[in-house]
CSV table of C-alpha atoms in Angstrom, one decimal:
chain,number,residue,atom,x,y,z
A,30,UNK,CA,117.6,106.6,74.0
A,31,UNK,CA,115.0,106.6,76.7
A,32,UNK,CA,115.1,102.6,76.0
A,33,UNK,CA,118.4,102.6,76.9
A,34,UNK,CA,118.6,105.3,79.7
A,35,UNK,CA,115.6,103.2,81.5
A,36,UNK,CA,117.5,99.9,81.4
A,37,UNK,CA,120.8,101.4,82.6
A,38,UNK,CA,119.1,102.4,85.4
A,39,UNK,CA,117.5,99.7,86.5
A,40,UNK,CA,120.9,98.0,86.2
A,41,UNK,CA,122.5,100.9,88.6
A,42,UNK,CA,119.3,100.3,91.0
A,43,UNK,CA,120.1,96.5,91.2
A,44,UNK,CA,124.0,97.2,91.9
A,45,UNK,CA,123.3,99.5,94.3
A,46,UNK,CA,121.1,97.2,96.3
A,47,UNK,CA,123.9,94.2,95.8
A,48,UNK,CA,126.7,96.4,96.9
A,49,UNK,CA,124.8,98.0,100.0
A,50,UNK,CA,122.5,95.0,101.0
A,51,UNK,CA,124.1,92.4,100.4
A,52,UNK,CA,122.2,88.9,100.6
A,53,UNK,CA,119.2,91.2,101.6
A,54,UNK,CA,119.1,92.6,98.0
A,55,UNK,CA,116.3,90.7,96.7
A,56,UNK,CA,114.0,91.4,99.5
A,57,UNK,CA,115.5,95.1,99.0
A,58,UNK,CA,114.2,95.5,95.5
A,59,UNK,CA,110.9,93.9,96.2
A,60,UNK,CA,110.3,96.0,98.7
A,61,UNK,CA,111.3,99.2,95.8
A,62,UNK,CA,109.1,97.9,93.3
A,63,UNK,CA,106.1,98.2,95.9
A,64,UNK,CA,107.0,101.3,96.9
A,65,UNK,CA,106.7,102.2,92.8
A,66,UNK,CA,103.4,100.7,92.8
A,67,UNK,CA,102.2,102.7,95.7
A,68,UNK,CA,103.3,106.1,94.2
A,69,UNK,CA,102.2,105.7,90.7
A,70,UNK,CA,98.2,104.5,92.2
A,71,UNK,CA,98.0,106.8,95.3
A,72,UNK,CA,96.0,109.0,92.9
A,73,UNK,CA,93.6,106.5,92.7
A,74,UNK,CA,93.7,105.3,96.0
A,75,UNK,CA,90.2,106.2,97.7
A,76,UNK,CA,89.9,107.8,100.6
A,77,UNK,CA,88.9,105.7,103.8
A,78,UNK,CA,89.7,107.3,107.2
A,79,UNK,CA,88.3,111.0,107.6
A,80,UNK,CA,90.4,112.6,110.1
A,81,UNK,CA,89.6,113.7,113.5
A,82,UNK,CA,88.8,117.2,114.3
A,83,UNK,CA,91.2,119.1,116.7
A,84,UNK,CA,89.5,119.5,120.5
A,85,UNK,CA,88.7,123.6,121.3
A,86,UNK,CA,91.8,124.0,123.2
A,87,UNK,CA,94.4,122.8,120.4
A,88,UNK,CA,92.1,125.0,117.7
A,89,UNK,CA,93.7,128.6,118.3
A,90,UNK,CA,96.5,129.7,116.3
A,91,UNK,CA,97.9,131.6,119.0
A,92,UNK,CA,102.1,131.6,119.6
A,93,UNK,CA,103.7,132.6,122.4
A,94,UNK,CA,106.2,135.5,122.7
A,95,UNK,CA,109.0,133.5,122.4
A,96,UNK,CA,109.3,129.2,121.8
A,97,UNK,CA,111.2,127.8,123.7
A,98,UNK,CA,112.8,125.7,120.2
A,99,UNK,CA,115.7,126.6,117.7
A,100,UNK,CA,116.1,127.0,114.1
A,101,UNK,CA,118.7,125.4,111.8
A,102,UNK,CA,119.8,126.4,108.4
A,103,UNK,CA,122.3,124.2,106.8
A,104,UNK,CA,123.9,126.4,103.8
A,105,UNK,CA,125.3,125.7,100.8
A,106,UNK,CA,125.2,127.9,97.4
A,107,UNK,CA,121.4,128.5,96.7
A,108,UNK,CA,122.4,132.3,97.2
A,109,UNK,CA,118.5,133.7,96.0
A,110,UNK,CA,117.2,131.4,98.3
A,111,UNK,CA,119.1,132.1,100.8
A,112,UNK,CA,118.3,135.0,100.7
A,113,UNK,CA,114.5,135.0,100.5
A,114,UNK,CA,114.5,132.5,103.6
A,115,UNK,CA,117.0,134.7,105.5
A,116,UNK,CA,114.0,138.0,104.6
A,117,UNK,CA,111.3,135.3,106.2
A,118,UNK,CA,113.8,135.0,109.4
A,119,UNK,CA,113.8,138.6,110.0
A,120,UNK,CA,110.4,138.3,110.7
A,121,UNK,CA,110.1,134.8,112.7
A,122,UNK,CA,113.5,134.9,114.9
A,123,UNK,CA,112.3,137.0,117.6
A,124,UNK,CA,109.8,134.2,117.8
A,125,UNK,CA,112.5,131.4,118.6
A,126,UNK,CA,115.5,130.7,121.1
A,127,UNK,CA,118.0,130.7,118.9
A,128,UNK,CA,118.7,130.6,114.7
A,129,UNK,CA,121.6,128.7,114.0
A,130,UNK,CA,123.3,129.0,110.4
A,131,UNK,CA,125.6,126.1,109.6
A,132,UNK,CA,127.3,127.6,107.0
A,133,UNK,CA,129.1,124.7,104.6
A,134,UNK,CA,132.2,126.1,102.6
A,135,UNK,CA,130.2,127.8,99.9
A,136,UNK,CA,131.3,128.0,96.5
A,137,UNK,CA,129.4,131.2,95.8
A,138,UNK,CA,131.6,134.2,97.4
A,139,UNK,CA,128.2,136.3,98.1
A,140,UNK,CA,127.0,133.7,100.7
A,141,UNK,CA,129.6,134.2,103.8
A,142,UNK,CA,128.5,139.1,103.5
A,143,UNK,CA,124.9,137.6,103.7
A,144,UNK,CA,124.9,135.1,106.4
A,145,UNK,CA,127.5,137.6,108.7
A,146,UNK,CA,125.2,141.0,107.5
A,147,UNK,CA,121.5,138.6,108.7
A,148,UNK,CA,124.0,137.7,112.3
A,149,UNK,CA,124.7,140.9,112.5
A,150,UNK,CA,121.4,142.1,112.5
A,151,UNK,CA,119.4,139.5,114.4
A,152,UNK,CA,120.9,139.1,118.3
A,153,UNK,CA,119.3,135.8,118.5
A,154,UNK,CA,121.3,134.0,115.6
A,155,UNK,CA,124.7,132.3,115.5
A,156,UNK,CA,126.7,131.6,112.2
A,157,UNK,CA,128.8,128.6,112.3
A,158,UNK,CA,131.1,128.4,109.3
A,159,UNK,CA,132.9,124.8,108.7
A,160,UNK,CA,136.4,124.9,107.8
A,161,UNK,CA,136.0,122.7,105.1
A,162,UNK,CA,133.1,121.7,102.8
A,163,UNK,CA,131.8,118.6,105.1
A,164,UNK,CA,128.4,118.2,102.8
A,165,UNK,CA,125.0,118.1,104.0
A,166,UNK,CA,124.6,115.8,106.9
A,167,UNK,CA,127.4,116.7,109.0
A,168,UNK,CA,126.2,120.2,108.1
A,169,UNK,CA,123.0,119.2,109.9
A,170,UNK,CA,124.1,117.3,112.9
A,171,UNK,CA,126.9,120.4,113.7
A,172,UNK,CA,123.7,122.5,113.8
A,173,UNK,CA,121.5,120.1,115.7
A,174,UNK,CA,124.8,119.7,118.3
A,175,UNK,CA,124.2,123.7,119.0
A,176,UNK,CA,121.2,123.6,120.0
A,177,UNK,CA,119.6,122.0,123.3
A,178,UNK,CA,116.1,122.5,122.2
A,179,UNK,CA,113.2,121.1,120.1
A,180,UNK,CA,114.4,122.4,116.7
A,181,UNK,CA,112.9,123.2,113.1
A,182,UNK,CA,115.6,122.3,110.4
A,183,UNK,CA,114.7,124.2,107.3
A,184,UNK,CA,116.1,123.7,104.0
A,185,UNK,CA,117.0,127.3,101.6
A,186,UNK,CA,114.7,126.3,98.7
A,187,UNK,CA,111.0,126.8,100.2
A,188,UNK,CA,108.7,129.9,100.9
A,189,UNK,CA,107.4,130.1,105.0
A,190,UNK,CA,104.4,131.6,104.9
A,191,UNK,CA,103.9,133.7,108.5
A,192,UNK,CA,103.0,132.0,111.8
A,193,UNK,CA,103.7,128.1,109.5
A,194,UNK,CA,106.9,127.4,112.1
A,195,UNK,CA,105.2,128.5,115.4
A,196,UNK,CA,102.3,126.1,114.4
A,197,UNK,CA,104.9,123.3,113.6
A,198,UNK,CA,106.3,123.9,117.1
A,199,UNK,CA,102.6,123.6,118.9
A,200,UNK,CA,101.8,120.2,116.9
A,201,UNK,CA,105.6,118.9,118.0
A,202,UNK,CA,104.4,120.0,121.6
A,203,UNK,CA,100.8,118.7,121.2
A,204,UNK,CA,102.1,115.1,122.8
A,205,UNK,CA,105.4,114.2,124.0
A,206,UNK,CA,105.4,110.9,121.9
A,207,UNK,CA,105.6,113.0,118.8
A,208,UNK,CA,109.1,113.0,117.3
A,209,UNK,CA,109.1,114.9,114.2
A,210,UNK,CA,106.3,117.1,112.1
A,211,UNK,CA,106.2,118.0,109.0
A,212,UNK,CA,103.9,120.8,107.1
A,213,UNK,CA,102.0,119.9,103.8
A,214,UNK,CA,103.9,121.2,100.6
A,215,UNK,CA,104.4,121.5,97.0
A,216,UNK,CA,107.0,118.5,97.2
A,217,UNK,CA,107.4,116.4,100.0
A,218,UNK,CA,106.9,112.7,99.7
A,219,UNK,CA,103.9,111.6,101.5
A,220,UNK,CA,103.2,115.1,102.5
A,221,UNK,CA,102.3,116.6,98.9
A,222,UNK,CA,99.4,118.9,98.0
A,223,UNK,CA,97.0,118.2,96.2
A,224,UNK,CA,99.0,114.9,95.1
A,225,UNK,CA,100.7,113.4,98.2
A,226,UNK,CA,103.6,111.6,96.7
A,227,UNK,CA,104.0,113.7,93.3
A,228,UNK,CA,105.7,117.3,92.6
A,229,UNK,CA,102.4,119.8,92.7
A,230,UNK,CA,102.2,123.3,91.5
A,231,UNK,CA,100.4,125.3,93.5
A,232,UNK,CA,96.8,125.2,92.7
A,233,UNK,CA,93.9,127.6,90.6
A,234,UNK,CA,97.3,130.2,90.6
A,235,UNK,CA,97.0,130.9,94.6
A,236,UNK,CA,100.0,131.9,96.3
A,237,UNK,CA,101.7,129.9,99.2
A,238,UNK,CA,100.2,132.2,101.6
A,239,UNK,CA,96.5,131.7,100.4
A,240,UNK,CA,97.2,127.7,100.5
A,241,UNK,CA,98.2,128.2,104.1
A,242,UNK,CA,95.4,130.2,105.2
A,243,UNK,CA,93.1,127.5,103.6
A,244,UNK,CA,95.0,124.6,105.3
A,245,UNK,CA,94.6,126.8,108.7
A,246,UNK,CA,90.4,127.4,108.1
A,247,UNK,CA,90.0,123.5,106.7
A,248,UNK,CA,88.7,121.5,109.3
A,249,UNK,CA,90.9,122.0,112.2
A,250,UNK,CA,92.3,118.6,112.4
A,251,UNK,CA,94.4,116.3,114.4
A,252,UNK,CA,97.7,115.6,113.5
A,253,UNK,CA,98.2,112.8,111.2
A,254,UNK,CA,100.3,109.9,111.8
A,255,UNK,CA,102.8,109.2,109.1
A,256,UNK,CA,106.1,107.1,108.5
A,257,UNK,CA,108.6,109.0,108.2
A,258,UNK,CA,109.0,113.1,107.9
A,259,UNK,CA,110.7,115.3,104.9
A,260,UNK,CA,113.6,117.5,106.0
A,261,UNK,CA,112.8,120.4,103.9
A,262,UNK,CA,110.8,121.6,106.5
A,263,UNK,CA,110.8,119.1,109.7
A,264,UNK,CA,110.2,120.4,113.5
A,265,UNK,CA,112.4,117.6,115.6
A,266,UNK,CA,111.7,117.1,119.1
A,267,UNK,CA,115.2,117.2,121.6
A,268,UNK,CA,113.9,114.2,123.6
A,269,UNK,CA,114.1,111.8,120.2
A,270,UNK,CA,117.5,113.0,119.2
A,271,UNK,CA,118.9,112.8,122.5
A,272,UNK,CA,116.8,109.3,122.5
A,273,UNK,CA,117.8,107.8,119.0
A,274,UNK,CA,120.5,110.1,117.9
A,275,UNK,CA,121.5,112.7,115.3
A,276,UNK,CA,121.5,112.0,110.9
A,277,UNK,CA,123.0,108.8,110.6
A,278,UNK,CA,126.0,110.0,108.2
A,279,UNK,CA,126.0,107.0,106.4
A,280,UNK,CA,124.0,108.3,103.9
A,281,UNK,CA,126.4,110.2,102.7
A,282,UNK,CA,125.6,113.2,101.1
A,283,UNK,CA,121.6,113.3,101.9
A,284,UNK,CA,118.2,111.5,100.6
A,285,UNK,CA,117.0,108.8,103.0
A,286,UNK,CA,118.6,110.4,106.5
A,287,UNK,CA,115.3,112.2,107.5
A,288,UNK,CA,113.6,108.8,106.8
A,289,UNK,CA,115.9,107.0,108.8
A,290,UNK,CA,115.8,109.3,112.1
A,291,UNK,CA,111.9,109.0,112.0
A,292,UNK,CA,111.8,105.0,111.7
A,293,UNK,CA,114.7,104.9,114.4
A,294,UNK,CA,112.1,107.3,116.4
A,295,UNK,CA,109.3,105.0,115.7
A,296,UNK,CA,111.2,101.9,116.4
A,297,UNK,CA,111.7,103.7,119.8
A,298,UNK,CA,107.8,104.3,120.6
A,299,UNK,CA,107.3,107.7,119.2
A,300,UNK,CA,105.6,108.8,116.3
A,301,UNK,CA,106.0,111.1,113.5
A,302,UNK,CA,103.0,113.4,112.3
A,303,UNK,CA,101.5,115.7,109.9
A,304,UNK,CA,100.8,119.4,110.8
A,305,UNK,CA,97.3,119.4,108.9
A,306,UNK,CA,97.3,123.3,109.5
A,307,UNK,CA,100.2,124.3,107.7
A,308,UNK,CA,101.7,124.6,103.9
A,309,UNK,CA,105.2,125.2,103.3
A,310,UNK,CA,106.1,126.0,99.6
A,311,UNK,CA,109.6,123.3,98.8
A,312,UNK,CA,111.1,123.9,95.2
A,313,UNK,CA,112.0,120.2,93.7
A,314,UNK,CA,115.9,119.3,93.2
A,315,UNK,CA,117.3,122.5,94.3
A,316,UNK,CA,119.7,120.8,97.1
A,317,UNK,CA,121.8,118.1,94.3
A,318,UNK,CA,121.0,119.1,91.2
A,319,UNK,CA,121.1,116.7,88.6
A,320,UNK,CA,122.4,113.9,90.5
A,321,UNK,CA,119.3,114.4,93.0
A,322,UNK,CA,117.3,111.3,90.9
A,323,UNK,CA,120.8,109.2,91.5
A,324,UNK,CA,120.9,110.1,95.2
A,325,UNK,CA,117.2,109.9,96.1
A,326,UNK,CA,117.7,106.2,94.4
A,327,UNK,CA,120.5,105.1,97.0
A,328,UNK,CA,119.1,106.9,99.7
A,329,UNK,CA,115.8,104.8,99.4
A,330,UNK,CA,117.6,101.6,98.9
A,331,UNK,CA,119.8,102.6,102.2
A,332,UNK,CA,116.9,103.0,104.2
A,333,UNK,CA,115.2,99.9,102.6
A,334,UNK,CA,118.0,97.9,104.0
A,335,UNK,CA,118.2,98.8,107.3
A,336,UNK,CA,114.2,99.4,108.0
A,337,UNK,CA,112.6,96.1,106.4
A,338,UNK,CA,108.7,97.2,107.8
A,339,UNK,CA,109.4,101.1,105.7
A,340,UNK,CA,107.3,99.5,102.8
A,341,UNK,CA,104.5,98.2,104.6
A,342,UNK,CA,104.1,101.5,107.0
A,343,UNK,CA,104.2,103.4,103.6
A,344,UNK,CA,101.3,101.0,102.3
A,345,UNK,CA,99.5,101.6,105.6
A,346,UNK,CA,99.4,105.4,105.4
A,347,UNK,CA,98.1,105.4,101.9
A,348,UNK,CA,95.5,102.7,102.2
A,349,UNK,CA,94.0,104.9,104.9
A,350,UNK,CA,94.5,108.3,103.2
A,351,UNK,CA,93.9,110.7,106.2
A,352,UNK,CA,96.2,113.1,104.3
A,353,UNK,CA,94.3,112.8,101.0
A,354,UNK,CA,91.1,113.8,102.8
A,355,UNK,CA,92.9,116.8,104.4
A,356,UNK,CA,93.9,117.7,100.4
A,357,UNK,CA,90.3,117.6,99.3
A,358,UNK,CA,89.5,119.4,102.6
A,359,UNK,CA,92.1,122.4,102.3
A,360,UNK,CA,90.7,122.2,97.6
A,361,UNK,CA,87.2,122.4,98.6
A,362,UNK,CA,88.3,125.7,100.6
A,363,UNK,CA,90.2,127.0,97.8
A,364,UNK,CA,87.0,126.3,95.7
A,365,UNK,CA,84.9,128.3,97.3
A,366,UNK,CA,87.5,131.2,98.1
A,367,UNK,CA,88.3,131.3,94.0
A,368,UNK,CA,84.4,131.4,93.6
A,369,UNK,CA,83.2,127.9,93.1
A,370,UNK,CA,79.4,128.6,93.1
A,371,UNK,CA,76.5,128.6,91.2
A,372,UNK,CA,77.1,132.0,89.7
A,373,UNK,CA,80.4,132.0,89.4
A,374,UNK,CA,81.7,133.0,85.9
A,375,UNK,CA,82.8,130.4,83.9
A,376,UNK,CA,86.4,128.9,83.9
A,377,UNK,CA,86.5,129.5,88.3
A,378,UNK,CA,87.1,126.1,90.4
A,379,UNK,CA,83.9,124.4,91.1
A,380,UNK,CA,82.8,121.2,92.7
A,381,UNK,CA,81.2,118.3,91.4
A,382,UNK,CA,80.1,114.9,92.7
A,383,UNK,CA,79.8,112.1,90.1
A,384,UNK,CA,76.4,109.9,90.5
A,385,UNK,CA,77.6,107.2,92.7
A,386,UNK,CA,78.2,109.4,95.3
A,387,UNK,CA,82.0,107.6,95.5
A,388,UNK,CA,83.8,109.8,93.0
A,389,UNK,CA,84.1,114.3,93.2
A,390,UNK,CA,86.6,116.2,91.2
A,391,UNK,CA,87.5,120.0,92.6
A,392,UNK,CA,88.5,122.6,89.7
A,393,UNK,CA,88.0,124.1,86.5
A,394,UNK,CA,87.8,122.8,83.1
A,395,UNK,CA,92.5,123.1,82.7
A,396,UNK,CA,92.5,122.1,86.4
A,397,UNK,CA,90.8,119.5,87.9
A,398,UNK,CA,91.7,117.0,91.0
A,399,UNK,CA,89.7,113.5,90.9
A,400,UNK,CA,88.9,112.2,94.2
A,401,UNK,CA,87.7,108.7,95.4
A,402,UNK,CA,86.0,107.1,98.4
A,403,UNK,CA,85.7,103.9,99.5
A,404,UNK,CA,82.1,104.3,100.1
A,405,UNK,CA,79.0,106.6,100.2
A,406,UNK,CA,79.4,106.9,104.4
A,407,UNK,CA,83.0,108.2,104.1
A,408,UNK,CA,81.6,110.3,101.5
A,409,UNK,CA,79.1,112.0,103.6
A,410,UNK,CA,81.5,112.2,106.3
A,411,UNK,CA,83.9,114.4,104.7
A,412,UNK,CA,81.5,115.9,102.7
A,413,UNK,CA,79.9,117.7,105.5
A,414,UNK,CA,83.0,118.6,107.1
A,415,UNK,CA,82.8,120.5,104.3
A,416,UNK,CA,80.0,122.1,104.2
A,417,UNK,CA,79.4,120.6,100.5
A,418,UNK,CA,76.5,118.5,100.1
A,419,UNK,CA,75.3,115.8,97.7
């Protein structure tokens, strides 16, 4: 069966590829097969670039009273999660402009009570409910279209620990050639923690809020350049959208837009960056269900078609592994927060450097992350960031 199920699905992948690009399908599934080599060794991959530490004045998490920047929900079903991110926005709207709900034709009956009774109560936010079930994209764009503003679009299915949006908002303002950010998470392709491009659980049991506060204290570092962002949680600046445009509603139902807006950004001379101070918690699947694996499929081959260099920037940004270093960075501070000491009790996280100085794991004996470097000096390097020593 799993014979059978594998080889029907590479069939569907080649299809797919034919039917949407055409004479460009070989070069198409090339480029896929790459991109399944790169996921399946970026565990391996060592680490060669230690990132740069943040200069004094960009240090501070300090927000303002307000941001001048807007939030977008799209909704559709997901009522728990709506609600739980709706509990969050109690707390961070008074920080924003505005918080626009895009409300799309829910099939759960409790949705439309909630959305009006969180309007209701918050003077900043808008409801917008579409007269007909439009899906995700056009959901989106109708919320981007309200607003004038650098915006956050946030998906229902992730937990925002306090202060994580303000600090998305000061990295998108940190240069005006940044067009998206996105936080670290629990999911998020090329922005996963501990693994970048594999579905995490949160590690040694710590909640989303303790993972943030370790991202915040570990290092503080620059942002970090990276191809495209994740829409879960993505702060957009006004200036690229108004530059490059909205979601391209070509890919249909979602998987692949977010991608696309960032490579159309970068193809337009900005760049699109990790917040390496902030962890946003992103439950895997939630928005598709089971045809999420179907959808993510197209959506890749879609954007393989039209962005021929996506493969190569994706090869780029692992072979240099900034993110990875911030992952052992952000571990390392869980270590020692869990107790990872001499005298700790046996069973808590510890730290250990294998002989050649090239290899260190972080955890306990049912939980352990393997890292690699490319040599002793980048070792050292992040290695003293660190405070660890050999």
């Amino acid at each position: 069966m799993a014979a059978f199920q594998a080889i029907s699905t590479a069939i569907g992948i080649v299809k797919t590829a034919l039917r949407i690009g055409g004479a460009a399908a070989p070069r198409i599934l090339a480029d896929y097969a790459r991109l399944i080599y790169l996921n399946r060794t970026s565990r391996q991959r060592p680490i060669r670039t230690v990132p740069r530490l943040a200069s004094g004045a960009t240090r501070a998490d300090v927000r303002p009273a307000v941001w001048d920047a807007d939030i977008v929900v799209p909704v559709y079903n997901d009522f728990e999660g709506v609600d739980g991110l709706l509990r969050t926005l109690h707390q961070e709207a008074a920080h924003f402009a505005q918080v626009v709900l895009v409300h799309d034709c829910s099939a759960d009956t409790r949705l439309s009570p909630l959305l009006q009774s969180f309007v209701a109560a918050v003077p900043n936010a808008t409801l917008i409910e579409n007269a007909r079930n439009v899906g995700f994209l056009e959901t989106c764009n109708r919320g981007l279209a309200a607003s004038e503003r650098d915006v956050i679009i946030l998906n229902t299915d992730i937990e925002v620990p306090p202060g994580a949006l303000g600090r998305l908002i000061r990295t998108l303002r940190s240069n005006p050639d940044i067009a998206s950010v996105t936080p670290f998470s629990s999911n998020a392709y090329g922005a996963g923690f501990p693994d970048l491009n594999y579905e995490n659980k949160r590690p040694f049991g710590m909640t989303t809020v303790q993972i943030d506060a370790a991202f915040q204290a570990a290092g503080p570092f620059e942002p970090i350049d990276i191809p495209r962002g994740v829409g879960f949680c993505m702060a957009m600046s006004r200036c690229a959208i108004d530059r490059v445009g909205p979601f391209d509603l070509e890919f249909g139902a979602g998987y692949g837009e977010e991608a696309d807006f960032c490579l159309r950004a970068r193809h337009a001379g900005f760049r699109n960056v990790l917040a390496p101070n902030t962890y946003v918690y992103h439950k895997a699947g939630q928005s598709f269900g089971a045809s999420s694996q179907r959808r993510a499929r197209e959506g890749l081959i879609r954007l393989l078609a039209r962005h021929p260099d996506y493969a190569g920037l994706v090869r780029g940004y692992l072979d240099r592994n900034e993110a990875r270093a911030v992952c052992f960075a952000v571990l390392a501070r869980l270590v020692s927060t869990a107790g990872g000491d001499a005298v700790s009790p046996p069973g808590s996280p510890q730290f250990l450097l294998q002989p050649n100085g090239e290899e260190a794991q972080l955890g306990s004996d049912g939980e352990v992350y393997p890292f690699a470097f490319a040599d002793s000096d980048v070792a050292d390097q992040l290695l003293e960031l660190c405070g660890l020593r050999r």
